[in-house]
Each structure stands twice: as C-alpha cells, then as structure tokens.
Amino acid sequence: MEYSIHELSRLSGVSTRTLRWYDEIGLLKPGRVAESGYRYYGPAQVDRLQDILFYRALGVELARIRECLDAPSFDRLAALRQHLAALQAQKARLEDLIQSVKETIGCEERKEPMEDEKKFAALKAKLVAENEAAHGEEARAKYGDGAVDATNASLMGLTQEQYDAWNALDAELRQRLEAAVKAGLAPGSEEGKELYALHRRWLAVTVKDLTPQKHRGIAQLYVLDERFTAYYDREVPGCAQLLRDVVEHWAK
C-alpha cells in the first residue's frame, strides 16, 4: 500500500511539515516522488517512520537515529526488543514515582511524617529515567547493558546523605570549571589536576570499574553530545571543552 504525504501524516500523527523536514535531512525519503512533486510512501517507509518514532520516544536525536537506521548492521527486530525493554523500564520507574506521590499525599492528608528514604527513592528513579531517555541508547551501545544497569543500580542504592554529597560534588565541579575557564587555566595546571580528581570522584559514585580509558570516553561525550555540552556550558561557554581536555591530560 502507498500513502501520500497527507495520508501518512494522518496515519502517523506526524505533521506534513515534519515529514518534509525528515526528507530534507535524509532521515525519511519518500518511496517515490511523482512528476507533480508529490511524495509517496510505501511499506518500507512506513516501517522506517515507525522506527523513527520509537527512537524519538526514547529521546534519541535525529542525527543519531539516522546513523542507527542506516548502519549496515541495523537489526530491526533487535532494535524493537531494545525499545520494548527500555519502555518497560520507563513504565516501571514512572509507576514507582506515581506510588511515591500517592504515599506523600496520604501522609500529608493524615498529617503523618514520611520516611526520608521513601521521599527520595522515587526522585532517584525519575533521575535514572531521565538519563536513560536522554543518553541510554548511546550508553548501552557504547558500554553495554550490564554497565548501564550497574550505574543505574548504584544511583538507586545511594542513601539520601550519599545522594546529597554526590550532587554537591557535581555543583562544586561546575563552579570550579567556570572559574577555571574565566581565569584561562590550562588543563595541565594544578587546578586542572584537581578538577580531574573531582570529576573522577563524582563519576566513581555511579560508574564502577572506572578505568582511565572509560573516563576519557565519557569525557569525550561532553563535547560530542550537545546535551552534555549545554549542561556544562549553561553559564560559561567552554566548560565542557576544558573538562574533556583535563581528563585527556590526566587520565593515564
């Protein structure tokens, strides 16, 4: 069966403007273009659009989706199974968060104190879910399911005191990075060495077996992935680059 661009838009819920954009960037080309200029989409394009929407639901960027779908090794069935596992994990974490909110409402209504561990368990689960949606696909492809699952488990296993300390390390790292960029400090400086040690301490809380090679690989993402770059550069541009360079210099 073949669909016009308007028919495919109604079928999928994707606007015709978006479908034209997907064509322009090479993400979803129509099966054929008539002499009139109208785009038509066949079964292969319908399947590809479904794959695109699955990846988008997991927060994967368009450029990365195109790389995945165009890779010679792309296995659609394996990808669908991975999508299902990721979505089921998101569902479980969301259900935990809903339950936590319900319990909090109940305690408030009954004027009863709520255990601190319960207060923050679901919030940690939400953080894991957000990280999984934003970076899980790439992380699992690069480091494997076992490493990512171990990282998530480490975060979920933190006590509230440990979780607060972990967040404090992150805040200190960003503040010192911003100051170092403003001061024009070099990666090989003494402050660069301390930034490296601070970043390693922060990572080691959730990343087990943090080898220098793995450390460098993670830091490299800070300049390759615009989401990481935006996080570190939100106040002072150049922080992500400096952190990557610091790790490259000191992680031996």
PDB file of C-alpha atoms in Angstrom:
ATOM      1  CA  MET A   1       0.000   0.000   0.000  1.00  0.00           C
ATOM      2  CA  GLU A   2       1.170   3.514  -0.797  1.00  0.00           C
ATOM      3  CA  TYR A   3       0.380   6.745   1.050  1.00  0.00           C
ATOM      4  CA  SER A   4       0.574  10.367   0.028  1.00  0.00           C
ATOM      5  CA  ILE A   5       2.322  12.680   2.463  1.00  0.00           C
ATOM      6  CA  HIS A   6      -1.049  13.899   3.776  1.00  0.00           C
ATOM      7  CA  GLU A   7      -2.316  10.339   4.230  1.00  0.00           C
ATOM      8  CA  LEU A   8       0.849   9.313   6.063  1.00  0.00           C
ATOM      9  CA  SER A   9       0.555  12.396   8.252  1.00  0.00           C
ATOM     10  CA  ARG A  10      -2.997  11.457   9.268  1.00  0.00           C
ATOM     11  CA  LEU A  11      -1.999   7.836   9.818  1.00  0.00           C
ATOM     12  CA  SER A  12       1.071   8.549  11.964  1.00  0.00           C
ATOM     13  CA  GLY A  13       0.217  11.822  13.653  1.00  0.00           C
ATOM     14  CA  VAL A  14       3.407  13.362  12.248  1.00  0.00           C
ATOM     15  CA  SER A  15       2.825  16.703  10.535  1.00  0.00           C
ATOM     16  CA  THR A  16       3.468  17.084   6.814  1.00  0.00           C
ATOM     17  CA  ARG A  17       5.962  19.805   7.676  1.00  0.00           C
ATOM     18  CA  THR A  18       7.934  17.342   9.809  1.00  0.00           C
ATOM     19  CA  LEU A  19       7.797  14.679   7.089  1.00  0.00           C
ATOM     20  CA  ARG A  20       9.196  17.186   4.600  1.00  0.00           C
ATOM     21  CA  TRP A  21      11.957  18.037   7.100  1.00  0.00           C
ATOM     22  CA  TYR A  22      12.783  14.348   7.524  1.00  0.00           C
ATOM     23  CA  ASP A  23      13.093  14.112   3.749  1.00  0.00           C
ATOM     24  CA  GLU A  24      15.339  17.175   3.597  1.00  0.00           C
ATOM     25  CA  ILE A  25      17.782  15.829   6.197  1.00  0.00           C
ATOM     26  CA  GLY A  26      17.814  12.338   4.717  1.00  0.00           C
ATOM     27  CA  LEU A  27      16.083  10.668   7.634  1.00  0.00           C
ATOM     28  CA  LEU A  28      12.972   9.524   5.765  1.00  0.00           C
ATOM     29  CA  LYS A  29      12.942   9.711   1.991  1.00  0.00           C
ATOM     30  CA  PRO A  30       9.664   9.004   0.181  1.00  0.00           C
ATOM     31  CA  GLY A  31       9.439   5.824  -1.830  1.00  0.00           C
ATOM     32  CA  ARG A  32       8.895   7.908  -4.945  1.00  0.00           C
ATOM     33  CA  VAL A  33       8.210  11.457  -5.996  1.00  0.00           C
ATOM     34  CA  ALA A  34       5.646  11.948  -8.767  1.00  0.00           C
ATOM     35  CA  GLU A  35       6.185  14.308 -11.689  1.00  0.00           C
ATOM     36  CA  SER A  36       3.836  16.665  -9.898  1.00  0.00           C
ATOM     37  CA  GLY A  37       6.278  16.795  -6.984  1.00  0.00           C
ATOM     38  CA  TYR A  38       4.015  14.889  -4.590  1.00  0.00           C
ATOM     39  CA  ARG A  39       5.720  12.492  -2.208  1.00  0.00           C
ATOM     40  CA  TYR A  40       4.510   8.913  -1.833  1.00  0.00           C
ATOM     41  CA  TYR A  41       5.472   6.429   0.866  1.00  0.00           C
ATOM     42  CA  GLY A  42       5.414   2.633   0.673  1.00  0.00           C
ATOM     43  CA  PRO A  43       5.655  -0.154   3.291  1.00  0.00           C
ATOM     44  CA  ALA A  44       9.417   0.286   3.816  1.00  0.00           C
ATOM     45  CA  GLN A  45       8.985   3.989   4.537  1.00  0.00           C
ATOM     46  CA  VAL A  46       6.084   3.313   6.902  1.00  0.00           C
ATOM     47  CA  ASP A  47       8.235   0.859   8.863  1.00  0.00           C
ATOM     48  CA  ARG A  48      11.116   3.340   8.950  1.00  0.00           C
ATOM     49  CA  LEU A  49       8.840   6.094  10.254  1.00  0.00           C
ATOM     50  CA  GLN A  50       7.652   3.757  12.997  1.00  0.00           C
ATOM     51  CA  ASP A  51      11.293   3.069  13.925  1.00  0.00           C
ATOM     52  CA  ILE A  52      11.990   6.810  13.976  1.00  0.00           C
ATOM     53  CA  LEU A  53       9.080   7.432  16.331  1.00  0.00           C
ATOM     54  CA  PHE A  54      10.212   4.639  18.663  1.00  0.00           C
ATOM     55  CA  TYR A  55      13.673   6.196  18.891  1.00  0.00           C
ATOM     56  CA  ARG A  56      12.207   9.665  19.385  1.00  0.00           C
ATOM     57  CA  ALA A  57      10.078   8.362  22.267  1.00  0.00           C
ATOM     58  CA  LEU A  58      13.334   7.383  23.964  1.00  0.00           C
ATOM     59  CA  GLY A  59      14.826  10.848  23.452  1.00  0.00           C
ATOM     60  CA  VAL A  60      17.314   9.910  20.724  1.00  0.00           C
ATOM     61  CA  GLU A  61      18.394  12.793  18.485  1.00  0.00           C
ATOM     62  CA  LEU A  62      17.537  12.764  14.775  1.00  0.00           C
ATOM     63  CA  ALA A  63      21.150  12.558  13.598  1.00  0.00           C
ATOM     64  CA  ARG A  64      21.758   9.560  15.843  1.00  0.00           C
ATOM     65  CA  ILE A  65      18.536   7.897  14.630  1.00  0.00           C
ATOM     66  CA  ARG A  66      19.668   8.236  11.033  1.00  0.00           C
ATOM     67  CA  GLU A  67      23.043   6.694  11.897  1.00  0.00           C
ATOM     68  CA  CYS A  68      21.339   3.740  13.596  1.00  0.00           C
ATOM     69  CA  LEU A  69      18.819   3.088  10.841  1.00  0.00           C
ATOM     70  CA  ASP A  70      21.353   3.465   8.033  1.00  0.00           C
ATOM     71  CA  ALA A  71      24.016   1.266   9.647  1.00  0.00           C
ATOM     72  CA  PRO A  72      24.620  -1.955   7.657  1.00  0.00           C
ATOM     73  CA  SER A  73      24.387  -3.898  10.912  1.00  0.00           C
ATOM     74  CA  PHE A  74      20.957  -2.472  11.844  1.00  0.00           C
ATOM     75  CA  ASP A  75      18.674  -5.274  13.035  1.00  0.00           C
ATOM     76  CA  ARG A  76      15.089  -4.046  13.246  1.00  0.00           C
ATOM     77  CA  LEU A  77      13.840  -6.914  15.404  1.00  0.00           C
ATOM     78  CA  ALA A  78      16.707  -6.496  17.873  1.00  0.00           C
ATOM     79  CA  ALA A  79      16.093  -2.734  17.976  1.00  0.00           C
ATOM     80  CA  LEU A  80      12.392  -3.266  18.653  1.00  0.00           C
ATOM     81  CA  ARG A  81      13.212  -5.593  21.529  1.00  0.00           C
ATOM     82  CA  GLN A  82      15.565  -2.980  22.978  1.00  0.00           C
ATOM     83  CA  HIS A  83      12.854  -0.328  22.633  1.00  0.00           C
ATOM     84  CA  LEU A  84      10.390  -2.567  24.443  1.00  0.00           C
ATOM     85  CA  ALA A  85      12.812  -3.219  27.299  1.00  0.00           C
ATOM     86  CA  ALA A  86      13.606   0.484  27.651  1.00  0.00           C
ATOM     87  CA  LEU A  87       9.937   1.492  27.593  1.00  0.00           C
ATOM     88  CA  GLN A  88       9.017  -1.170  30.125  1.00  0.00           C
ATOM     89  CA  ALA A  89      11.780   0.111  32.404  1.00  0.00           C
ATOM     90  CA  GLN A  90      10.480   3.666  31.996  1.00  0.00           C
ATOM     91  CA  LYS A  91       6.970   2.452  32.804  1.00  0.00           C
ATOM     92  CA  ALA A  92       8.175   0.735  35.978  1.00  0.00           C
ATOM     93  CA  ARG A  93      10.037   3.844  37.121  1.00  0.00           C
ATOM     94  CA  LEU A  94       7.016   6.036  36.370  1.00  0.00           C
ATOM     95  CA  GLU A  95       4.772   3.698  38.363  1.00  0.00           C
ATOM     96  CA  ASP A  96       7.211   3.953  41.280  1.00  0.00           C
ATOM     97  CA  LEU A  97       7.073   7.742  41.058  1.00  0.00           C
ATOM     98  CA  ILE A  98       3.261   7.701  40.962  1.00  0.00           C
ATOM     99  CA  GLN A  99       3.200   5.455  44.010  1.00  0.00           C
ATOM    100  CA  SER A 100       5.584   7.776  45.847  1.00  0.00           C
ATOM    101  CA  VAL A 101       3.396  10.795  45.093  1.00  0.00           C
ATOM    102  CA  LYS A 102       0.327   8.898  46.311  1.00  0.00           C
ATOM    103  CA  GLU A 103       2.103   7.951  49.535  1.00  0.00           C
ATOM    104  CA  THR A 104       3.223  11.551  50.035  1.00  0.00           C
ATOM    105  CA  ILE A 105      -0.334  12.807  49.523  1.00  0.00           C
ATOM    106  CA  GLY A 106      -1.594  10.227  52.012  1.00  0.00           C
ATOM    107  CA  CYS A 107       0.936  11.285  54.637  1.00  0.00           C
ATOM    108  CA  GLU A 108       0.075  14.942  54.113  1.00  0.00           C
ATOM    109  CA  GLU A 109      -3.643  14.245  54.423  1.00  0.00           C
ATOM    110  CA  ARG A 110      -3.150  12.203  57.604  1.00  0.00           C
ATOM    111  CA  LYS A 111      -0.614  14.705  58.983  1.00  0.00           C
ATOM    112  CA  GLU A 112       1.899  11.876  59.331  1.00  0.00           C
ATOM    113  CA  PRO A 113       5.661  12.147  58.774  1.00  0.00           C
ATOM    114  CA  MET A 114       7.064  10.276  55.788  1.00  0.00           C
ATOM    115  CA  GLU A 115      10.315   8.338  55.954  1.00  0.00           C
ATOM    116  CA  ASP A 116      13.115  10.269  54.267  1.00  0.00           C
ATOM    117  CA  GLU A 117      14.227   7.242  52.259  1.00  0.00           C
ATOM    118  CA  LYS A 118      10.759   6.923  50.748  1.00  0.00           C
ATOM    119  CA  LYS A 119      10.688  10.617  49.896  1.00  0.00           C
ATOM    120  CA  PHE A 120      13.705  10.382  47.660  1.00  0.00           C
ATOM    121  CA  ALA A 121      13.603   6.849  46.275  1.00  0.00           C
ATOM    122  CA  ALA A 122      11.177   7.787  43.514  1.00  0.00           C
ATOM    123  CA  LEU A 123      13.035  11.011  42.751  1.00  0.00           C
ATOM    124  CA  LYS A 124      16.207   8.996  42.171  1.00  0.00           C
ATOM    125  CA  ALA A 125      14.175   6.700  39.941  1.00  0.00           C
ATOM    126  CA  LYS A 126      13.000   9.759  37.992  1.00  0.00           C
ATOM    127  CA  LEU A 127      16.600  10.883  37.512  1.00  0.00           C
ATOM    128  CA  VAL A 128      17.553   7.427  36.241  1.00  0.00           C
ATOM    129  CA  ALA A 129      14.585   7.507  33.857  1.00  0.00           C
ATOM    130  CA  GLU A 130      15.552  10.923  32.510  1.00  0.00           C
ATOM    131  CA  ASN A 131      19.163   9.853  31.992  1.00  0.00           C
ATOM    132  CA  GLU A 132      18.023   6.665  30.305  1.00  0.00           C
ATOM    133  CA  ALA A 133      15.733   8.565  27.957  1.00  0.00           C
ATOM    134  CA  ALA A 134      18.383  11.152  27.088  1.00  0.00           C
ATOM    135  CA  HIS A 135      21.519   9.011  26.893  1.00  0.00           C
ATOM    136  CA  GLY A 136      20.578   5.371  27.434  1.00  0.00           C
ATOM    137  CA  GLU A 137      20.643   4.346  23.781  1.00  0.00           C
ATOM    138  CA  GLU A 138      24.150   5.682  23.187  1.00  0.00           C
ATOM    139  CA  ALA A 139      25.480   4.497  26.549  1.00  0.00           C
ATOM    140  CA  ARG A 140      24.174   0.967  26.080  1.00  0.00           C
ATOM    141  CA  ALA A 141      25.585   0.817  22.564  1.00  0.00           C
ATOM    142  CA  LYS A 142      28.978   2.046  23.765  1.00  0.00           C
ATOM    143  CA  TYR A 143      29.341   0.329  27.144  1.00  0.00           C
ATOM    144  CA  GLY A 144      26.777  -2.488  27.106  1.00  0.00           C
ATOM    145  CA  ASP A 145      23.595  -3.145  29.077  1.00  0.00           C
ATOM    146  CA  GLY A 146      25.461  -4.529  32.087  1.00  0.00           C
ATOM    147  CA  ALA A 147      27.494  -1.378  32.652  1.00  0.00           C
ATOM    148  CA  VAL A 148      24.489   0.928  32.282  1.00  0.00           C
ATOM    149  CA  ASP A 149      22.304  -1.228  34.530  1.00  0.00           C
ATOM    150  CA  ALA A 150      25.076  -1.283  37.162  1.00  0.00           C
ATOM    151  CA  THR A 151      25.312   2.507  37.034  1.00  0.00           C
ATOM    152  CA  ASN A 152      21.545   2.852  37.482  1.00  0.00           C
ATOM    153  CA  ALA A 153      21.604   0.379  40.369  1.00  0.00           C
ATOM    154  CA  SER A 154      24.425   2.307  42.044  1.00  0.00           C
ATOM    155  CA  LEU A 155      22.446   5.534  41.874  1.00  0.00           C
ATOM    156  CA  MET A 156      19.296   3.887  43.207  1.00  0.00           C
ATOM    157  CA  GLY A 157      21.290   2.358  46.065  1.00  0.00           C
ATOM    158  CA  LEU A 158      22.557   5.692  47.392  1.00  0.00           C
ATOM    159  CA  THR A 159      21.304   6.832  50.762  1.00  0.00           C
ATOM    160  CA  GLN A 160      19.926  10.357  50.945  1.00  0.00           C
ATOM    161  CA  GLU A 161      23.169  11.536  52.558  1.00  0.00           C
ATOM    162  CA  GLN A 162      25.234   9.947  49.782  1.00  0.00           C
ATOM    163  CA  TYR A 163      22.900  11.346  47.127  1.00  0.00           C
ATOM    164  CA  ASP A 164      23.224  14.863  48.550  1.00  0.00           C
ATOM    165  CA  ALA A 165      27.013  14.514  48.686  1.00  0.00           C
ATOM    166  CA  TRP A 166      27.040  13.332  45.050  1.00  0.00           C
ATOM    167  CA  ASN A 167      25.020  16.351  43.940  1.00  0.00           C
ATOM    168  CA  ALA A 168      27.295  18.629  45.980  1.00  0.00           C
ATOM    169  CA  LEU A 169      30.326  17.221  44.129  1.00  0.00           C
ATOM    170  CA  ASP A 170      28.642  17.997  40.817  1.00  0.00           C
ATOM    171  CA  ALA A 171      27.861  21.568  41.895  1.00  0.00           C
ATOM    172  CA  GLU A 172      31.443  22.096  43.090  1.00  0.00           C
ATOM    173  CA  LEU A 173      32.818  20.710  39.838  1.00  0.00           C
ATOM    174  CA  ARG A 174      30.731  23.073  37.716  1.00  0.00           C
ATOM    175  CA  GLN A 175      31.609  26.108  39.844  1.00  0.00           C
ATOM    176  CA  ARG A 176      35.321  25.380  39.675  1.00  0.00           C
ATOM    177  CA  LEU A 177      35.150  24.672  35.942  1.00  0.00           C
ATOM    178  CA  GLU A 178      33.503  28.039  35.362  1.00  0.00           C
ATOM    179  CA  ALA A 179      36.143  29.791  37.431  1.00  0.00           C
ATOM    180  CA  ALA A 180      38.939  27.954  35.607  1.00  0.00           C
ATOM    181  CA  VAL A 181      37.565  28.900  32.182  1.00  0.00           C
ATOM    182  CA  LYS A 182      37.228  32.549  33.203  1.00  0.00           C
ATOM    183  CA  ALA A 183      40.817  32.501  34.505  1.00  0.00           C
ATOM    184  CA  GLY A 184      42.088  30.850  31.315  1.00  0.00           C
ATOM    185  CA  LEU A 185      43.714  27.967  33.212  1.00  0.00           C
ATOM    186  CA  ALA A 186      45.374  25.185  31.240  1.00  0.00           C
ATOM    187  CA  PRO A 187      44.339  21.504  31.530  1.00  0.00           C
ATOM    188  CA  GLY A 188      47.819  20.645  32.796  1.00  0.00           C
ATOM    189  CA  SER A 189      47.718  23.171  35.622  1.00  0.00           C
ATOM    190  CA  GLU A 190      47.432  22.201  39.276  1.00  0.00           C
ATOM    191  CA  GLU A 191      43.792  23.283  39.232  1.00  0.00           C
ATOM    192  CA  GLY A 192      43.298  21.074  36.170  1.00  0.00           C
ATOM    193  CA  LYS A 193      44.646  18.136  38.138  1.00  0.00           C
ATOM    194  CA  GLU A 194      42.231  18.866  40.984  1.00  0.00           C
ATOM    195  CA  LEU A 195      39.324  19.182  38.548  1.00  0.00           C
ATOM    196  CA  TYR A 196      40.234  15.791  37.126  1.00  0.00           C
ATOM    197  CA  ALA A 197      40.303  14.236  40.609  1.00  0.00           C
ATOM    198  CA  LEU A 198      36.977  15.866  41.498  1.00  0.00           C
ATOM    199  CA  HIS A 199      35.327  14.631  38.319  1.00  0.00           C
ATOM    200  CA  ARG A 200      36.685  11.138  38.906  1.00  0.00           C
ATOM    201  CA  ARG A 201      35.278  11.128  42.459  1.00  0.00           C
ATOM    202  CA  TRP A 202      31.886  12.192  41.121  1.00  0.00           C
ATOM    203  CA  LEU A 203      31.849   9.569  38.366  1.00  0.00           C
ATOM    204  CA  ALA A 204      33.089   6.775  40.617  1.00  0.00           C
ATOM    205  CA  VAL A 205      29.950   7.052  42.736  1.00  0.00           C
ATOM    206  CA  THR A 206      27.857   5.523  39.955  1.00  0.00           C
ATOM    207  CA  VAL A 207      30.362   4.163  37.412  1.00  0.00           C
ATOM    208  CA  LYS A 208      32.071   1.031  38.632  1.00  0.00           C
ATOM    209  CA  ASP A 209      35.428  -0.106  37.224  1.00  0.00           C
ATOM    210  CA  LEU A 210      36.217   3.440  36.099  1.00  0.00           C
ATOM    211  CA  THR A 211      39.326   2.834  34.016  1.00  0.00           C
ATOM    212  CA  PRO A 212      41.255   5.766  32.503  1.00  0.00           C
ATOM    213  CA  GLN A 213      40.052   4.682  29.064  1.00  0.00           C
ATOM    214  CA  LYS A 214      36.413   4.678  30.159  1.00  0.00           C
ATOM    215  CA  HIS A 215      36.922   8.027  31.902  1.00  0.00           C
ATOM    216  CA  ARG A 216      38.315   9.564  28.715  1.00  0.00           C
ATOM    217  CA  GLY A 217      35.463   8.091  26.672  1.00  0.00           C
ATOM    218  CA  ILE A 218      32.842   9.609  28.945  1.00  0.00           C
ATOM    219  CA  ALA A 219      34.564  12.997  28.925  1.00  0.00           C
ATOM    220  CA  GLN A 220      34.728  12.895  25.130  1.00  0.00           C
ATOM    221  CA  LEU A 221      30.935  12.781  25.041  1.00  0.00           C
ATOM    222  CA  TYR A 222      30.849  16.175  26.749  1.00  0.00           C
ATOM    223  CA  VAL A 223      31.988  17.844  23.533  1.00  0.00           C
ATOM    224  CA  LEU A 224      30.415  15.397  21.059  1.00  0.00           C
ATOM    225  CA  ASP A 225      26.916  15.411  22.538  1.00  0.00           C
ATOM    226  CA  GLU A 226      25.282  18.849  22.590  1.00  0.00           C
ATOM    227  CA  ARG A 227      23.124  17.853  25.563  1.00  0.00           C
ATOM    228  CA  PHE A 228      26.194  17.341  27.762  1.00  0.00           C
ATOM    229  CA  THR A 229      27.807  20.481  26.363  1.00  0.00           C
ATOM    230  CA  ALA A 230      24.707  22.521  27.151  1.00  0.00           C
ATOM    231  CA  TYR A 231      24.708  21.201  30.729  1.00  0.00           C
ATOM    232  CA  TYR A 232      28.291  22.236  31.474  1.00  0.00           C
ATOM    233  CA  ASP A 233      28.278  25.412  29.353  1.00  0.00           C
ATOM    234  CA  ARG A 234      24.939  26.789  30.558  1.00  0.00           C
ATOM    235  CA  GLU A 235      26.612  29.659  32.460  1.00  0.00           C
ATOM    236  CA  VAL A 236      30.118  29.844  30.999  1.00  0.00           C
ATOM    237  CA  PRO A 237      30.893  28.540  27.474  1.00  0.00           C
ATOM    238  CA  GLY A 238      33.991  26.351  27.292  1.00  0.00           C
ATOM    239  CA  CYS A 239      33.474  24.325  30.468  1.00  0.00           C
ATOM    240  CA  ALA A 240      32.706  21.091  28.640  1.00  0.00           C
ATOM    241  CA  GLN A 241      35.780  21.527  26.451  1.00  0.00           C
ATOM    242  CA  LEU A 242      38.014  22.222  29.440  1.00  0.00           C
ATOM    243  CA  LEU A 243      36.693  19.202  31.332  1.00  0.00           C
ATOM    244  CA  ARG A 244      37.316  16.964  28.319  1.00  0.00           C
ATOM    245  CA  ASP A 245      40.847  18.353  27.959  1.00  0.00           C
ATOM    246  CA  VAL A 246      41.552  17.963  31.682  1.00  0.00           C
ATOM    247  CA  VAL A 247      40.550  14.298  31.608  1.00  0.00           C
ATOM    248  CA  GLU A 248      42.541  13.717  28.412  1.00  0.00           C
ATOM    249  CA  HIS A 249      45.627  15.177  30.088  1.00  0.00           C
ATOM    250  CA  TRP A 250      45.422  13.479  33.478  1.00  0.00           C
ATOM    251  CA  ALA A 251      43.648  10.147  32.871  1.00  0.00           C
ATOM    252  CA  LYS A 252      46.647   7.904  32.246  1.00  0.00           C
TER     253      LYS A 252
END
